[in-house]
Coordinates of C-alpha atoms in Angstrom, one line a residue:
Chain A
M1087 CA 1.7 42.9 44.8
A1088 CA 0.4 39.7 43.4
G1089 CA -1.8 40.7 40.5
S1090 CA -5.5 41.4 40.9
G1091 CA -7.5 40.0 43.8
R1092 CA -9.5 37.9 41.4
D1093 CA -6.4 36.4 39.8
E1094 CA -5.0 35.6 43.2
R1095 CA -8.2 33.9 44.4
A1096 CA -8.1 31.8 41.2
R1097 CA -4.5 30.9 42.0
V1098 CA -5.3 29.9 45.5
R1099 CA -8.2 27.8 44.3
G1100 CA -5.9 26.2 41.8
A1101 CA -3.2 25.5 44.3
Q1102 CA -5.8 24.0 46.7
A1103 CA -6.7 21.7 43.9
G1104 CA -3.0 20.7 43.5
S1105 CA -2.0 22.9 40.5
A1106 CA 1.7 23.4 40.5
S1107 CA 1.5 26.3 38.0
D1108 CA -0.9 28.2 40.3
L1109 CA 1.4 27.4 43.3
E1110 CA 4.3 28.7 41.3
A1111 CA 2.5 31.9 40.5
L1112 CA 1.8 32.4 44.2
F1113 CA 5.3 31.6 45.1
R1114 CA 6.9 33.9 42.6
A1115 CA 4.5 36.7 43.6
H1116 CA 5.1 36.5 47.3
W1117 CA 8.3 34.7 48.2
G1118 CA 10.7 37.5 47.3
R1119 CA 8.9 40.0 49.5
S1120 CA 8.5 37.5 52.3
F1121 CA 12.2 36.7 52.2
R1122 CA 13.2 40.3 52.2
A1123 CA 10.8 41.1 55.0
A1124 CA 12.3 38.3 57.1
Y1125 CA 15.8 39.4 56.3
L1126 CA 15.2 43.0 57.3
V1127 CA 13.8 41.8 60.7
V1128 CA 16.5 39.1 61.5
H1129 CA 19.5 40.5 59.5
D1130 CA 20.7 36.9 58.7
A1131 CA 20.2 35.6 55.2
A1132 CA 20.2 31.9 56.2
A1133 CA 17.7 32.5 58.9
A1134 CA 15.6 34.6 56.6
E1135 CA 15.6 31.8 54.0
D1136 CA 14.5 29.3 56.7
I1137 CA 11.7 31.6 57.9
A1138 CA 10.4 32.4 54.4
Q1139 CA 10.6 28.8 53.3
E1140 CA 8.9 27.4 56.5
S1141 CA 6.2 30.1 56.3
F1142 CA 5.5 29.2 52.7
L1143 CA 5.4 25.5 53.6
A1144 CA 3.1 26.2 56.5
A1145 CA 0.8 28.1 54.2
I1146 CA 0.7 25.2 51.7
R1147 CA -0.1 22.7 54.4
A1148 CA -2.9 25.0 55.6
L1149 CA -4.3 25.7 52.1
D1150 CA -7.2 23.4 52.6
R1151 CA -8.3 25.6 55.6
F1152 CA -7.6 28.9 53.9
D1153 CA -10.6 31.2 53.2
R1154 CA -10.2 32.0 49.5
R1155 CA -12.1 35.3 49.9
R1156 CA -9.2 36.7 51.9
P1157 CA -6.0 37.9 50.2
F1158 CA -3.1 35.4 50.4
G1159 CA -0.3 38.0 50.9
P1160 CA -1.3 39.3 54.4
W1161 CA -1.9 35.7 55.5
L1162 CA 1.6 34.7 54.5
H1163 CA 3.1 37.9 55.8
R1164 CA 1.6 37.5 59.2
I1165 CA 3.3 34.1 59.4
V1166 CA 6.6 35.4 58.2
V1167 CA 6.8 38.5 60.4
N1168 CA 5.7 36.7 63.5
R1169 CA 8.3 33.9 62.9
A1170 CA 11.0 36.5 62.2
I1171 CA 10.2 38.3 65.5
D1172 CA 10.3 35.0 67.4
W1173 CA 13.6 34.2 65.8
A1174 CA 15.1 37.6 66.6
R1175 CA 13.9 37.4 70.2
A1176 CA 15.3 33.9 70.6
R1177 CA 18.7 35.0 69.3
A1178 CA 18.8 38.0 71.6
L1179 CA 18.0 35.8 74.5
R1180 CA 20.8 33.4 73.7
A1181 CA 23.2 36.2 73.3
E1182 CA 22.3 37.6 76.7
V1183 CA 23.1 34.3 78.5
G1184 CA 26.4 34.0 76.7
D1185 CA 25.7 30.9 74.6
G1186 CA 29.1 29.2 74.0
T1187 CA 28.1 27.8 70.6
L1188 CA 26.9 31.2 69.4
A1189 CA 30.2 32.8 70.5
E1190 CA 32.0 30.4 68.3
L1191 CA 30.1 31.4 65.2
P1192 CA 32.2 33.4 62.8
A1193 CA 31.5 37.1 62.9
R1194 CA 29.4 38.3 60.1
P1195 CA 30.7 41.1 57.9
V1196 CA 29.4 44.4 59.0
R1197 CA 28.2 46.8 56.3
P1198 CA 30.1 50.1 56.3
E1199 CA 27.8 52.7 57.7
S1200 CA 27.3 56.1 56.0
R1201 CA 25.1 59.0 56.5
G1202 CA 22.7 57.8 53.9
D1203 CA 22.7 54.2 55.1
L1204 CA 19.6 53.5 57.1
L1205 CA 19.8 49.7 57.3
P1206 CA 22.5 49.5 60.0
R1207 CA 20.4 51.8 62.1
L1208 CA 17.3 49.6 61.4
A1209 CA 19.3 46.6 62.6
R1210 CA 19.8 48.2 66.0
L1211 CA 16.1 48.7 66.7
P1212 CA 14.2 46.1 68.7
A1213 CA 12.8 43.3 66.5
E1214 CA 9.2 44.4 67.2
H1215 CA 10.0 47.9 65.9
R1216 CA 11.8 46.6 62.9
A1217 CA 8.8 44.4 62.1
V1218 CA 6.3 47.3 62.0
I1219 CA 8.7 49.4 59.9
V1220 CA 9.1 46.6 57.4
L1221 CA 5.4 46.0 57.3
R1222 CA 4.7 49.7 56.7
Y1223 CA 7.5 50.7 54.4
L1224 CA 8.4 47.5 52.5
L1225 CA 5.1 45.7 52.4
E1226 CA 3.0 48.9 52.4
Y1227 CA 0.4 47.9 55.0
T1228 CA -1.4 50.7 56.8
P1229 CA -1.1 51.0 60.6
G1230 CA -4.6 49.5 60.9
E1231 CA -3.7 46.5 58.8
I1232 CA -0.4 46.0 60.7
A1233 CA -2.4 46.1 64.0
E1234 CA -4.6 43.4 62.6
L1235 CA -1.7 41.3 61.3
L1236 CA 0.2 41.4 64.5
E1237 CA -2.9 41.3 66.7
L1238 CA -1.7 44.5 68.4
P1239 CA -3.7 47.6 69.4
R1240 CA -3.4 50.3 66.7
G1241 CA -1.9 52.7 69.2
T1242 CA 1.0 50.3 69.9
V1243 CA 1.7 50.0 66.2
N1244 CA 1.7 53.8 65.8
S1245 CA 3.9 54.2 68.8
R1246 CA 6.4 51.6 67.5
L1247 CA 6.4 53.2 64.1
R1248 CA 7.0 56.7 65.6
R1249 CA 9.8 55.5 67.9
G1250 CA 11.4 53.5 65.2
L1251 CA 11.4 56.4 62.7
D1252 CA 12.7 58.7 65.4
S1253 CA 15.6 56.4 66.1
L1254 CA 16.4 56.2 62.4
R1255 CA 16.3 60.0 62.1
K1256 CA 18.4 60.6 65.1
G1257 CA 21.0 58.2 63.7
L1258 CA 21.2 60.2 60.6
G1259 CA 21.3 63.6 62.4
E1260 CA 18.0 64.8 60.9
Chain B
M525 CA 12.6 60.1 55.2
S526 CA 9.8 57.8 54.3
E527 CA 10.8 57.6 50.7
S528 CA 14.5 57.1 51.4
L529 CA 13.5 54.3 53.8
R530 CA 11.3 52.6 51.3
R531 CA 14.1 52.8 48.7
A532 CA 16.7 51.4 51.2
L533 CA 14.4 48.5 52.2
R534 CA 13.7 47.6 48.6
S535 CA 17.2 47.9 47.3
E536 CA 19.1 46.2 50.0
S537 CA 21.2 43.4 48.4
I538 CA 20.7 40.1 50.2
P539 CA 23.4 37.5 49.7
G540 CA 22.3 34.3 48.0
E541 CA 18.7 35.5 47.3
H542 CA 18.4 33.8 44.0
E543 CA 19.7 30.5 45.2
A544 CA 17.5 30.7 48.3
R545 CA 14.5 31.3 46.1
E546 CA 15.2 28.2 43.9
R547 CA 15.8 26.0 47.0
S548 CA 12.5 27.1 48.5
W549 CA 10.6 26.6 45.3
E550 CA 11.9 23.1 45.0
L551 CA 10.6 22.4 48.6
A552 CA 7.3 24.1 48.0
Q553 CA 6.7 21.9 44.9
A554 CA 7.4 18.8 47.0
A555 CA 5.2 20.1 49.8
L556 CA 2.3 20.6 47.4
Q557 CA 2.6 17.0 46.1
G558 CA 3.1 15.7 49.6
R559 CA 0.0 17.5 50.9
E560 CA -2.1 15.3 48.7
A561 CA -0.2 12.1 49.4
V562 CA 0.0 12.2 53.1
P563 CA -3.4 10.9 54.2
A564 CA -3.2 7.8 52.0
R565 CA 0.4 7.1 52.9
R566 CA -0.2 7.5 56.6
A567 CA -3.0 5.0 56.4
G568 CA -1.2 2.7 54.1
R569 CA 2.4 1.5 53.8
G570 CA 3.8 3.8 56.5
R571 CA 7.4 3.7 55.3
L572 CA 8.2 7.1 56.6
L573 CA 7.1 7.5 60.2
L574 CA 7.1 10.5 62.4
V575 CA 7.5 10.3 66.1
G576 CA 6.2 13.7 67.1
A577 CA 7.2 13.7 70.7
T578 CA 10.9 13.2 70.0
G579 CA 11.0 15.0 66.7
L580 CA 12.7 12.0 65.1
A581 CA 12.1 10.9 61.5
I582 CA 12.4 7.2 61.2
V583 CA 12.9 5.7 57.8
A584 CA 12.2 2.0 58.1
G585 CA 11.8 -1.1 56.1
A586 CA 14.4 -0.3 53.6
V587 CA 16.9 -2.8 52.4
S588 CA 15.4 -6.0 51.5
P589 CA 16.4 -7.1 48.9
P590 CA 19.8 -5.5 49.0
G591 CA 20.0 -2.5 46.8
L592 CA 16.5 -1.4 47.3
A593 CA 16.6 2.3 47.9
V594 CA 16.0 3.5 51.5
L595 CA 13.4 6.1 50.4
D596 CA 12.8 5.0 46.9
S597 CA 9.2 4.0 47.4
V598 CA 8.4 7.2 49.3
R599 CA 7.5 9.8 46.8
D600 CA 7.9 13.5 47.6
A601 CA 6.0 13.9 50.8
V602 CA 5.4 16.2 53.7
V603 CA 5.1 14.5 57.1
G604 CA 4.5 16.9 59.9
D605 CA 7.1 19.6 59.5
R606 CA 9.4 17.4 57.4
V607 CA 9.7 17.3 53.7
V608 CA 11.1 14.4 51.9
V609 CA 12.1 15.1 48.3
R610 CA 13.1 12.2 46.1
R611 CA 15.5 12.8 43.2
P612 CA 16.5 10.2 40.7
A613 CA 19.7 12.0 40.1
L614 CA 21.9 14.7 41.6
F615 CA 20.3 17.9 40.2
G616 CA 22.0 20.2 42.6
L617 CA 23.3 20.6 46.1
P618 CA 21.0 22.1 48.7
A619 CA 23.7 24.5 50.0
P620 CA 26.6 26.5 48.5
G621 CA 29.9 24.8 48.0
R622 CA 31.4 22.0 45.9
L623 CA 31.6 18.3 46.6
L624 CA 34.7 16.2 46.0
V625 CA 33.8 12.6 45.3
N626 CA 36.3 9.7 44.8
S627 CA 35.2 7.0 42.4
R628 CA 36.9 4.2 40.6
Q629 CA 37.1 6.3 37.5
G630 CA 38.7 9.1 39.5
P631 CA 37.8 12.1 41.6
W632 CA 34.8 14.2 40.6
I633 CA 34.0 17.8 41.6
V634 CA 30.3 18.5 41.8
Q635 CA 29.2 22.1 41.6
A636 CA 26.3 23.5 43.6
D637 CA 24.2 23.4 40.4
G638 CA 24.8 19.7 40.1
S639 CA 27.3 19.8 37.2
R640 CA 30.1 17.4 37.6
R641 CA 33.7 17.2 36.3
L642 CA 35.9 14.2 36.3
L643 CA 39.4 15.4 37.2
G644 CA 41.2 12.4 35.7
P645 CA 42.4 8.9 36.4
Y646 CA 43.5 9.4 40.0
E647 CA 43.0 7.1 42.9
R648 CA 42.1 9.4 45.8
A649 CA 41.9 13.2 46.2
S650 CA 41.3 15.8 48.9
W651 CA 40.7 19.5 48.9
S652 CA 43.2 22.3 49.6
P653 CA 42.0 24.6 52.4
H654 CA 40.0 27.0 50.2
G655 CA 39.1 24.6 47.5
R656 CA 41.5 26.2 45.0
Y657 CA 43.4 23.0 44.4
V658 CA 43.0 19.3 44.9
V659 CA 45.8 16.9 45.9
A660 CA 45.5 13.4 44.4
T661 CA 47.4 10.2 44.2
R662 CA 48.0 7.7 41.5
G663 CA 50.5 4.8 41.5
F664 CA 53.9 6.2 42.6
E665 CA 52.9 9.8 42.3
L666 CA 51.3 12.7 44.2
F667 CA 49.6 15.4 42.1
A668 CA 48.4 18.9 42.8
L669 CA 45.5 19.8 40.4
D670 CA 43.4 22.8 39.9
P671 CA 39.6 22.2 40.0
K672 CA 39.6 21.8 36.2
G673 CA 42.0 18.9 36.4
K674 CA 45.1 20.7 35.2
V675 CA 48.2 19.3 36.9
R676 CA 50.2 22.0 38.7
W677 CA 52.9 19.8 39.9
S678 CA 53.6 16.1 40.6
L679 CA 56.0 14.2 42.8
A680 CA 57.1 10.6 42.3
R681 CA 58.2 8.5 45.2
P682 CA 59.2 4.9 45.6
G683 CA 56.0 3.6 47.0
S684 CA 52.3 4.5 46.9
P685 CA 51.5 7.9 48.3
A686 CA 48.2 7.8 50.2
Q687 CA 45.9 9.9 52.4
P688 CA 47.2 13.3 51.4
R689 CA 46.1 16.2 53.5
W690 CA 46.6 19.9 52.9
S691 CA 47.4 22.1 55.9
S692 CA 44.9 24.9 56.7
D693 CA 47.4 27.6 55.6
G694 CA 48.0 25.9 52.3
F695 CA 51.8 25.6 52.8
R696 CA 52.2 22.0 53.6
I697 CA 50.8 18.6 52.5
A698 CA 51.1 15.5 54.7
Y699 CA 50.8 12.1 53.2
R700 CA 51.5 8.5 54.0
L701 CA 54.1 6.5 52.0
G702 CA 53.8 2.9 53.1
A703 CA 54.1 2.9 56.9
R704 CA 55.9 6.3 57.0
L705 CA 54.5 9.8 57.1
R706 CA 56.0 12.5 54.8
V707 CA 55.4 16.2 54.4
V708 CA 55.9 18.3 51.2
A709 CA 55.5 22.0 50.7
G710 CA 52.3 23.2 49.0
D711 CA 54.3 24.0 45.8
G712 CA 55.7 20.4 45.6
T713 CA 59.2 21.2 47.0
G714 CA 61.0 20.1 50.1
D715 CA 59.6 16.7 50.4
R716 CA 60.8 14.9 53.5
S717 CA 60.0 12.1 55.9
L718 CA 58.8 12.5 59.4
P719 CA 60.0 10.2 62.2
F720 CA 56.6 8.8 62.9
G721 CA 54.3 6.2 61.5
G722 CA 53.7 2.6 61.6
P723 CA 50.8 0.6 60.1
G724 CA 47.4 2.1 60.6
D725 CA 44.3 3.4 59.0
A726 CA 44.1 7.0 60.3
A727 CA 45.0 9.7 57.9
P728 CA 47.1 12.5 59.4
E729 CA 45.1 15.7 60.1
W730 CA 46.4 19.2 60.3
R731 CA 45.2 21.3 63.2
P732 CA 43.2 24.3 61.9
G733 CA 44.6 27.7 62.9
A734 CA 48.0 26.4 64.0
A735 CA 50.9 26.8 61.7
H736 CA 52.0 23.3 60.9
E737 CA 50.8 21.1 63.7
L738 CA 49.8 17.7 62.6
A739 CA 47.9 15.0 64.5
L740 CA 48.8 11.5 63.5
V741 CA 49.0 8.0 64.8
D742 CA 52.4 6.8 65.7
R743 CA 52.8 3.2 67.0
G744 CA 49.2 3.1 68.0
Q745 CA 49.2 6.4 69.9
I746 CA 47.9 9.8 68.8
V747 CA 50.6 12.4 68.5
L748 CA 50.6 16.1 67.8
T749 CA 53.8 17.3 66.2
D750 CA 55.1 20.5 64.7
T751 CA 56.2 19.2 61.3
D752 CA 58.7 22.1 60.8
T753 CA 60.7 21.3 64.0
Q754 CA 59.5 17.6 64.3
E755 CA 59.0 18.3 67.9
V756 CA 56.4 16.2 69.6
L757 CA 53.9 18.6 71.3
W758 CA 52.0 15.8 73.0
R759 CA 51.3 12.1 72.9
A760 CA 47.9 11.0 74.1
T761 CA 47.8 7.9 76.3
G762 CA 44.8 5.7 77.2
V763 CA 43.1 6.4 73.9
P764 CA 42.4 3.3 71.8
T765 CA 44.2 3.3 68.4
P766 CA 42.0 5.3 66.1
Y767 CA 41.1 4.6 62.5
E768 CA 40.0 8.2 61.9
L769 CA 41.0 11.6 63.3
A770 CA 39.1 14.9 62.9
W771 CA 39.7 18.4 64.2
S772 CA 37.0 20.8 65.0
A773 CA 37.0 23.9 62.8
D774 CA 38.5 26.1 65.5
G775 CA 41.3 23.5 66.2
R776 CA 40.3 23.2 69.9
R777 CA 39.1 19.6 69.8
L778 CA 40.3 16.5 68.2
L779 CA 38.0 13.6 67.7
A780 CA 39.4 10.0 67.5
L781 CA 37.2 7.2 66.2
S782 CA 38.3 3.8 67.2
A783 CA 36.7 0.4 66.9
G784 CA 33.9 0.6 69.4
S785 CA 34.7 3.9 70.9
L786 CA 34.9 7.6 70.3
S787 CA 37.2 10.0 72.1
V788 CA 37.3 13.8 72.2
L789 CA 40.6 15.4 73.1
D790 CA 41.4 19.0 73.7
A791 CA 44.2 20.8 71.9
R792 CA 46.7 19.7 74.5
G793 CA 45.8 16.0 74.1
R794 CA 43.8 15.8 77.3
R795 CA 40.7 13.5 76.9
L796 CA 37.5 15.5 77.4
A797 CA 35.1 12.6 76.7
Q798 CA 35.1 9.0 75.6
V799 CA 32.1 7.0 74.6
A800 CA 32.4 3.3 74.2
G801 CA 30.4 0.2 73.5
D802 CA 27.0 0.5 71.8
R803 CA 27.1 4.3 72.1
G804 CA 30.3 4.6 70.1
A805 CA 30.2 5.9 66.5
E806 CA 31.1 4.7 63.1
L807 CA 31.3 8.1 61.5
A808 CA 31.7 11.5 62.9
A809 CA 32.1 15.1 61.7
F810 CA 32.4 18.4 63.4
A811 CA 30.2 21.2 62.1
P812 CA 32.1 23.9 60.2
S813 CA 31.2 26.4 63.0
G814 CA 32.7 24.1 65.6
G815 CA 29.8 23.9 68.1
R816 CA 28.2 20.7 67.0
L817 CA 29.2 17.2 66.2
A818 CA 27.3 14.8 63.9
L819 CA 27.6 11.1 64.6
V820 CA 26.5 8.0 62.8
R821 CA 26.0 5.2 65.3
P822 CA 24.9 1.6 64.8
R823 CA 21.2 1.1 65.4
A824 CA 19.9 -1.6 67.6
G825 CA 18.6 -4.3 65.3
G826 CA 20.8 -3.1 62.4
G827 CA 21.2 0.0 60.3
S828 CA 22.4 3.4 61.4
E829 CA 21.2 6.4 63.2
L830 CA 22.3 10.0 62.7
V831 CA 22.6 12.1 65.9
L832 CA 23.7 15.6 66.6
T833 CA 25.5 16.4 69.8
D834 CA 27.7 19.0 71.6
A835 CA 31.2 18.9 70.2
G836 CA 32.9 18.5 73.6
L837 CA 30.5 16.0 75.2
P838 CA 29.3 13.5 72.6
A839 CA 27.4 11.5 75.3
A840 CA 25.4 14.4 76.5
G841 CA 22.4 15.9 74.9
A842 CA 22.6 13.7 71.8
R843 CA 19.6 14.4 69.5
R844 CA 18.6 11.7 67.1
I845 CA 17.8 13.1 63.7
L846 CA 17.3 10.1 61.5
E847 CA 17.5 6.4 61.6
T848 CA 17.3 3.8 58.8
A849 CA 17.5 0.1 58.5
A850 CA 20.4 0.7 56.0
R851 CA 23.9 1.6 57.1
F852 CA 25.3 5.0 56.4
S853 CA 28.7 4.9 54.7
D854 CA 29.7 8.6 54.5
L855 CA 29.1 11.7 56.4
E856 CA 29.8 15.3 55.4
W857 CA 28.7 18.8 56.5
S858 CA 27.8 21.5 54.0
P859 CA 30.2 24.4 54.3
D860 CA 27.5 26.6 55.8
G861 CA 26.7 24.0 58.5
R862 CA 23.1 23.7 57.5
W863 CA 23.0 20.4 55.8
L864 CA 24.5 16.9 56.2
L865 CA 25.2 14.5 53.4
L866 CA 25.0 10.8 54.2
G867 CA 26.0 8.0 51.8
V868 CA 23.9 4.9 51.9
E869 CA 25.9 2.3 50.0
D870 CA 23.3 -0.5 50.3
A871 CA 20.6 1.6 48.8
D872 CA 22.8 3.4 46.2
Q873 CA 21.6 6.7 47.6
W874 CA 22.8 9.9 49.1
L875 CA 20.6 11.6 51.7
F876 CA 20.8 15.3 52.2
V877 CA 19.5 16.1 55.7
R878 CA 18.9 19.6 57.0
A879 CA 20.6 19.8 60.4
A880 CA 18.1 22.2 62.0
A881 CA 14.5 21.3 62.6
P882 CA 12.4 20.8 60.6
H883 CA 14.8 18.1 59.2
R884 CA 14.2 18.1 55.5
I885 CA 15.5 15.2 53.6
V886 CA 16.5 15.1 50.0
T887 CA 17.3 11.7 48.6
V888 CA 19.4 11.2 45.5
S889 CA 19.2 7.8 43.8
N890 CA 21.4 6.0 41.3
V891 CA 24.6 7.4 42.8
R892 CA 26.9 4.6 41.5
R893 CA 25.8 5.1 37.9
Q894 CA 26.3 8.9 38.0
F895 CA 29.9 8.6 39.1
H896 CA 30.7 5.7 36.8
P897 CA 29.1 6.7 33.5
G898 CA 29.4 4.0 30.8
A899 CA 30.6 1.4 33.3
A900 CA 29.9 -2.1 31.9
G901 CA 29.7 -4.0 35.2
P902 CA 28.7 -3.1 38.8
A903 CA 30.6 -0.1 40.1
P904 CA 31.7 0.5 43.6
F905 CA 29.8 3.2 45.7
P906 CA 31.7 6.5 45.4
E907 CA 33.3 8.0 48.5
L908 CA 32.7 11.5 49.7
A909 CA 36.0 13.4 50.1
G910 CA 34.8 16.8 51.3
W911 CA 32.1 19.4 50.7
C912 CA 34.2 22.5 50.3
C913 CA 33.8 26.2 50.4
A914 CA 32.4 28.0 47.5
P915 CA 35.0 29.0 44.8

């Protein structure tokens, strides 16, 4: 994902010392996946930009406290995915109580759905299920790593993965 | 299933991904620099203060002597959740869209990447509804231009056309000619006078979403008229004579700014709210999505404050975003409703402020010089004439 572990540790060390080039290397290596992961959880490009941006800024602010022996990616992804889940939950809550301002927002264009199109199906899953699917199939974490990232029992992760995949399959008639 | 899911997740096209990445990178760089600067700055000069409990960024100690930039001495910094990025010039806009800026040399169009084009020697300009054209004035004439400055049509009238406004459907342009109001079709034909007017400052404003309904000030009162039939749909009473009118994006609310007061009317001319006295506003702008209203209010002790409030009730739930010892001279929303642009004439700066928390601030200095290149003497501060939709 971001080069070898040794390279990444060197970049984190450089960024901690204020090196813009090391920060840029970390940014270029991780921001795209973070943005994509956030987008696939919240399905809103502007919100995903905010989430990825704020997560990266939060990571920079905490660089001094970061343990360089640990990989940077999971640390950042934990922040991103948790923020994305929070955002999606907050939006769902606002929708349930009929927020007037929200109702005035222009409708977003809906992607045409086809048999081969999984993403509209993904968007209908609960945010927590979307998050584990994104962590598993986009960011390639194992269920054990996802459990650690989200601070969930491994059984919960497995169950969310299974239910999420089942819903996607049903939608496609498999 | 697993492989097709992986492919779908990786290949999903996300609108604006590249631009989002570059915006984020710019802020990340500033954050890295600010991370080092914050401890010394907090202990030292303290020009940018953070009041954590209220979430208010206060920019203080700014404008003595006159012309000293509001944030000029604050280098890129992160304070709490806020990032202040200082730019010596306008390198780009933080959101999609294009700015129209009126300067003494003429109107400029600023693209999102920061490139600028001078349209020509016109006095004032405003956008057509989708930014495909600009309507401008010069001397006795009214011009419709494309964004490259090519004249599509012009119309000469015995007087000085002023305050042109294009209707939301693009088929009409209203403008003031002396004390009278006139309407011309979007192709420059059918110019005629309306039986309304009188001296005043407020430009006429078309109601969004309605065919050709125009709000205007007639003999000191706000009137909504159908310009095709010239029927008066309503006349608002008890509202102080406004110097500025503005419709919400959905056409359901009309804001009237008067000296010392601010009124919000519904689409039938009924007053929903009025705020007077110290809590009035100098500048106001509805968010493009209609649910919020940005206000610039005078600050106790001088200067201005920027607040966000509900569009229907400007007195309720107002949230202060920023205050400075300098006065804000312009206020515009980005087309996506995520950023506000404030002009600070005394400091020769623009401030881009992100509307949602955390409130990021990007300052752009040397604004006069950028819109008056080669000017020999002091140039006036340019005026914002709209941050329009992407092309």
